[in-house]
GROMACS .gro file of C-alpha atoms in nm:
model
  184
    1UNK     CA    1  25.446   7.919  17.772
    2UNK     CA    2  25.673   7.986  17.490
    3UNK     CA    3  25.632   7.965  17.116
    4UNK     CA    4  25.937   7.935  16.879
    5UNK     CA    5  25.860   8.291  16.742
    6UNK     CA    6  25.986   8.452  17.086
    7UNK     CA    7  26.295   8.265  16.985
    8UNK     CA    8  26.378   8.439  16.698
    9UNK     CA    9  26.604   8.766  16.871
   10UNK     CA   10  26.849   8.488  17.059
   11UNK     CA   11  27.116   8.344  16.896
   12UNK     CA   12  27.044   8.064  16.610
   13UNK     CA   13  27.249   7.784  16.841
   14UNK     CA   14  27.042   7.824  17.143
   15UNK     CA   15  26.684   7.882  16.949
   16UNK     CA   16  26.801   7.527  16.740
   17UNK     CA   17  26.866   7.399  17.068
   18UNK     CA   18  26.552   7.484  17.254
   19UNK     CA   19  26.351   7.372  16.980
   20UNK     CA   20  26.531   7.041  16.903
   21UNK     CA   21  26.495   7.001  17.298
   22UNK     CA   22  26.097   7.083  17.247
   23UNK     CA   23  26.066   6.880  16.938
   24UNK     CA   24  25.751   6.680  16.905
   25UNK     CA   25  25.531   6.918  17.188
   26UNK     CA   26  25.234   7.123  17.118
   27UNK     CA   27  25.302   7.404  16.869
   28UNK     CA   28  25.074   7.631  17.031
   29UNK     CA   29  25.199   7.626  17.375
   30UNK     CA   30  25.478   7.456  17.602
   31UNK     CA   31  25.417   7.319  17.909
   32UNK     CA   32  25.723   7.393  18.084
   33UNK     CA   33  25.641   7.237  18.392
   34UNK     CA   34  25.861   6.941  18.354
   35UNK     CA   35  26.129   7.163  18.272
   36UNK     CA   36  26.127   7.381  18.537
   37UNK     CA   37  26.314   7.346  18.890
   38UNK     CA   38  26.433   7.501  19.195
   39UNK     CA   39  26.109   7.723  19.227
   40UNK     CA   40  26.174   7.961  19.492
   41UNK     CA   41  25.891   8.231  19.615
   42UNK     CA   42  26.039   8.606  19.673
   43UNK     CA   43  25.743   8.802  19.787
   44UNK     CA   44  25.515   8.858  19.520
   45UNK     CA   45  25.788   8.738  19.276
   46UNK     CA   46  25.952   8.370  19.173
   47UNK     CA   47  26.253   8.281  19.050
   48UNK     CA   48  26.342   7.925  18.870
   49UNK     CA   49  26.552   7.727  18.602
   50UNK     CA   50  26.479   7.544  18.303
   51UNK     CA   51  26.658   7.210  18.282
   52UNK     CA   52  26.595   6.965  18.049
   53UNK     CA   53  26.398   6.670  18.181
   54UNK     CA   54  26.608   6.362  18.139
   55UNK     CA   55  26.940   6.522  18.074
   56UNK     CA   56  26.920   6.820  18.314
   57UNK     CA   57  27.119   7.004  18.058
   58UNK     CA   58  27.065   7.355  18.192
   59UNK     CA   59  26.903   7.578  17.950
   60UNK     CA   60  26.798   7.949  18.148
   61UNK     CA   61  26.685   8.113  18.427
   62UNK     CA   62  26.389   8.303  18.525
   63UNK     CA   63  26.232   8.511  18.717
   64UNK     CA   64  25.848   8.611  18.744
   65UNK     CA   65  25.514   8.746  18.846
   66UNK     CA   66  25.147   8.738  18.747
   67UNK     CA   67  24.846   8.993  18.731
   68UNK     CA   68  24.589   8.759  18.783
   69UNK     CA   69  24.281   8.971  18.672
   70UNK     CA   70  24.468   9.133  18.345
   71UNK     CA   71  24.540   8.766  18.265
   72UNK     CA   72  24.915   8.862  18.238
   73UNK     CA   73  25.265   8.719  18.316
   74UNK     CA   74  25.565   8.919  18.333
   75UNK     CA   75  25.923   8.727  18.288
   76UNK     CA   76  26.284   8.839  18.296
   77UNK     CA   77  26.443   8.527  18.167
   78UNK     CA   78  26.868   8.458  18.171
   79UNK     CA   79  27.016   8.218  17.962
   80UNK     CA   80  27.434   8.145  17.937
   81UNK     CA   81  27.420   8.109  17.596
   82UNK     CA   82  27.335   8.484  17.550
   83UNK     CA   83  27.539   8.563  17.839
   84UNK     CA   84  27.321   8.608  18.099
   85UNK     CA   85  27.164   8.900  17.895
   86UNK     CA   86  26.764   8.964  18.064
   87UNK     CA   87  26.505   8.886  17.792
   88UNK     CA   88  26.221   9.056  17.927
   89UNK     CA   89  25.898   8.916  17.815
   90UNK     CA   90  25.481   9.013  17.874
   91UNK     CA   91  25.255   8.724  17.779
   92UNK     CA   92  24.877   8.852  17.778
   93UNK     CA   93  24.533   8.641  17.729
   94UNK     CA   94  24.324   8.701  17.469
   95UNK     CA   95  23.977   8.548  17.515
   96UNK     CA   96  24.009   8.430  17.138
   97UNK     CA   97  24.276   8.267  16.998
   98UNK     CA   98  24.472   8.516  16.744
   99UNK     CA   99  24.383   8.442  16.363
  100UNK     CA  100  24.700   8.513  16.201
  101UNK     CA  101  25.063   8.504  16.244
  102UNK     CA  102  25.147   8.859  16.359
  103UNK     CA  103  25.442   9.052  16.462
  104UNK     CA  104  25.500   9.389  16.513
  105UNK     CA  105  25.729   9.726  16.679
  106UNK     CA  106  25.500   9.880  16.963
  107UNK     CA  107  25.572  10.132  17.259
  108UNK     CA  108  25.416  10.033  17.559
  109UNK     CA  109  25.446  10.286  17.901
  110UNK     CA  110  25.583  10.148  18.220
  111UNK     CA  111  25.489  10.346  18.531
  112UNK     CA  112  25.614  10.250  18.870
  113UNK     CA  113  25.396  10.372  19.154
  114UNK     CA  114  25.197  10.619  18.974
  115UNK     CA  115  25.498  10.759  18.834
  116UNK     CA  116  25.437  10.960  18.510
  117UNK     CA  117  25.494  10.659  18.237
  118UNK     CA  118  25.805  10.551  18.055
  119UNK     CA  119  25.727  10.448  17.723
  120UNK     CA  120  25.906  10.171  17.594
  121UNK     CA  121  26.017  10.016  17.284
  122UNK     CA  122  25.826   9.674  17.256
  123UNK     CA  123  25.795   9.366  16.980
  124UNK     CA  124  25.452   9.218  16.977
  125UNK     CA  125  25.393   8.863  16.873
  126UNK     CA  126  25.083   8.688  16.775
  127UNK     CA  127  25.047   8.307  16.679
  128UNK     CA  128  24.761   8.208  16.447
  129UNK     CA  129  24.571   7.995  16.698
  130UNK     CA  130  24.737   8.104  17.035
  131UNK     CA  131  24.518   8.286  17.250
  132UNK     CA  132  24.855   8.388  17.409
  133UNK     CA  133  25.033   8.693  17.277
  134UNK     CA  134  25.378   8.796  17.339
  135UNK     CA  135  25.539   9.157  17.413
  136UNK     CA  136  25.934   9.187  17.447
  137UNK     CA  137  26.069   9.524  17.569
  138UNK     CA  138  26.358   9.603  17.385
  139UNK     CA  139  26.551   9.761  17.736
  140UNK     CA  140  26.424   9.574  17.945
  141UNK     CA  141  26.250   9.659  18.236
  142UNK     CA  142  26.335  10.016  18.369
  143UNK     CA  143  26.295   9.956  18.742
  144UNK     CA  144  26.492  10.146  19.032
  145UNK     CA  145  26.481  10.204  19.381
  146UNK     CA  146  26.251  10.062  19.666
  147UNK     CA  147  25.910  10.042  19.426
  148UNK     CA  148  25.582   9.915  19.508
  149UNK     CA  149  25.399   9.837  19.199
  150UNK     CA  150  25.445   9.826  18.778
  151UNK     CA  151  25.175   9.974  18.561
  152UNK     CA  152  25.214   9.841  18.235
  153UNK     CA  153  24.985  10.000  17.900
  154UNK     CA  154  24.993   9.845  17.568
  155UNK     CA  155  24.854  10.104  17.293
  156UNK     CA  156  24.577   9.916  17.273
  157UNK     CA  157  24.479  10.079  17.616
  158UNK     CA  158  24.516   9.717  17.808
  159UNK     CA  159  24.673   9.756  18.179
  160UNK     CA  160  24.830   9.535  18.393
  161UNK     CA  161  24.989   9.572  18.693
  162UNK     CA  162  25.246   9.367  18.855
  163UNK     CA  163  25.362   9.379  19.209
  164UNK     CA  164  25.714   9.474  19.288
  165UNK     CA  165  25.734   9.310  19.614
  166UNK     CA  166  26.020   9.069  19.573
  167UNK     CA  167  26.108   9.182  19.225
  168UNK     CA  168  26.497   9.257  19.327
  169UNK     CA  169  26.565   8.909  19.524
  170UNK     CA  170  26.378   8.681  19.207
  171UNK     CA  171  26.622   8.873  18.967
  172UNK     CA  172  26.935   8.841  19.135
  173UNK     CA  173  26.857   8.466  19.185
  174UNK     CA  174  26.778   8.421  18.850
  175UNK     CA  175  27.061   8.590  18.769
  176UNK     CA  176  27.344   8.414  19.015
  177UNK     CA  177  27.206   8.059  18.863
  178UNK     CA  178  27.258   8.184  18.512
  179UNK     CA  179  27.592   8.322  18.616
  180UNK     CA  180  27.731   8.026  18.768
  181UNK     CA  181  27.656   7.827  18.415
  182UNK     CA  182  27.922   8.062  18.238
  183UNK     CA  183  28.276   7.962  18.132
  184UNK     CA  184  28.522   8.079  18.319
   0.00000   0.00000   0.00000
């Protein structure tokens, strides 16, 4: 899922882009499922790129997990046209769709395996009618070492917690294929 307000912190050429490229789909929500390719399973982790579906015009890399029961995703997503910088994205469920547009600065804490938490500088975003919301952490994610398991808190007191089994291998895939898109 992506809405065109997660766009906003990348450059204007590649959010035109991606939106010209999405023109004409759901505003709510994107199925990306025609866009995505070369799924590959790393542990608990995947890792993937984003083509476009009749030009295969590469357009980023990704790599990704789930919390099932918190009803949350967690994506570190590389694109060449920011230079392969990681855009590291939460998308929560809401059982109701949000009312109004929102966006907003938030900390969230980031504990690795029990770990006292990190907190975190965050942007939350809220489409009227989504019942997805959106939470970008501004350093991306703060992981190290040989970990077992992320404990994520929003101030709102919601937890989810994302296995770290494979974490390493998705993100240097998802990082090589974004690489090998560069100029030289």
């Amino acid at each position: 899922m992506l809405h065109p307000r997660i766009l906003a912190p990348l450059p204007r050429r590649l959010a035109a882009l991606l939106l010209l490229l999405w023109a004409g789909t759901d505003p709510v929500a994107i199925d990306l499922g025609r866009w995505a390719r070369h799924l590959k399973h790393h542990g608990d982790w995947t890792s993937l790129d984003f083509r476009h579906p009749e030009t295969g015009l590469f357009l980023a890399a990704r790599a990704g997990t789930e919390d099932p029961q918190a009803g949350a995703t967690l994506t570190l997503t590389m694109a060449p046209a920011v230079d392969c910088v990681v855009d590291t994205v939460l998308v929560f469920k809401d059982r109701v769709p949000a009312r109004v547009d929102a966006e907003e600065a938030i900390q969230v804490a980031l504990a690795a395996d029990g770990a006292p938490p990190r907190v975190a500088r965050a942007r939350l975003v809220r489409v009227a009618g989504d019942v997805f919301f959106f939470v970008q952490l501004a350093g991306g994610l703060p992981v190290a070492g040989n970990r077992a398991r992320l404990t994520v808190t929003l101030p709102d007191g919601r937890q989810a917690q994302f296995s770290l089994r494979g974490f390493e291998e998705a993100r240097q895939a998802a990082f090589a294929t974004c690489q090998s898109f560069l100029p030289r």
